[in-house]
């Protein structure tokens, strides 16, 4: 029911989920790169 309220307000919940997924992928890459640089 809450999702319908968001949709009626013009919010695309699925697009929000996709944005979060893309950001998570970038953060994972960044963390891997940081670990490589800080290894002794």
C-alpha positions as a Markdown table, in Angstrom:
| # | Residue | x | y | z |
|---|---|---|---|---|
| 1 | Unk | 0.0 | 0.0 | 0.0 |
| 2 | Unk | 2.8 | 2.4 | 0.8 |
| 3 | Unk | 4.4 | 1.8 | -2.6 |
| 4 | Unk | 1.2 | 2.9 | -4.2 |
| 5 | Unk | 1.4 | 6.2 | -2.2 |
| 6 | Unk | 4.9 | 6.7 | -3.5 |
| 7 | Unk | 3.9 | 5.9 | -7.1 |
| 8 | Unk | 0.9 | 8.3 | -6.9 |
| 9 | Unk | 3.3 | 11.0 | -5.7 |
| 10 | Unk | 5.5 | 10.4 | -8.7 |
| 11 | Unk | 8.3 | 8.5 | -7.1 |
| 12 | Unk | 9.8 | 5.6 | -9.1 |
| 13 | Unk | 10.7 | 3.1 | -6.3 |
| 14 | Unk | 12.3 | 0.7 | -8.8 |
| 15 | Unk | 14.6 | 3.4 | -10.1 |
| 16 | Unk | 15.6 | 4.1 | -6.5 |
| 17 | Unk | 16.5 | 0.4 | -6.0 |
| 18 | Unk | 18.5 | 0.4 | -9.2 |
| 19 | Unk | 20.4 | 3.5 | -8.1 |
| 20 | Unk | 21.3 | 1.8 | -4.8 |
| 21 | Unk | 22.5 | -1.3 | -6.6 |
| 22 | Unk | 24.8 | 0.7 | -8.9 |
| 23 | Unk | 26.2 | 2.7 | -6.0 |
| 24 | Unk | 26.9 | -0.6 | -4.1 |
| 25 | Unk | 28.8 | -2.0 | -7.1 |
| 26 | Unk | 31.0 | 1.2 | -7.2 |
| 27 | Unk | 31.7 | 1.1 | -3.5 |
| 28 | Unk | 32.8 | -2.6 | -3.7 |
| 29 | Unk | 35.2 | -1.7 | -6.5 |
| 30 | Unk | 36.5 | 1.2 | -4.6 |
| 31 | Unk | 37.1 | -0.8 | -1.4 |
| 32 | Unk | 38.9 | -3.5 | -3.3 |
| 33 | Unk | 41.2 | -0.9 | -4.9 |
| 34 | Unk | 41.8 | 0.7 | -1.5 |
| 35 | Unk | 42.8 | -2.6 | 0.0 |
| 36 | Unk | 45.3 | -3.2 | -2.9 |
| 37 | Unk | 46.9 | 0.1 | -2.3 |
| 38 | Unk | 47.2 | -0.3 | 1.5 |
| 39 | Unk | 48.7 | -3.8 | 1.5 |
| 40 | Unk | 52.2 | -3.9 | 2.8 |
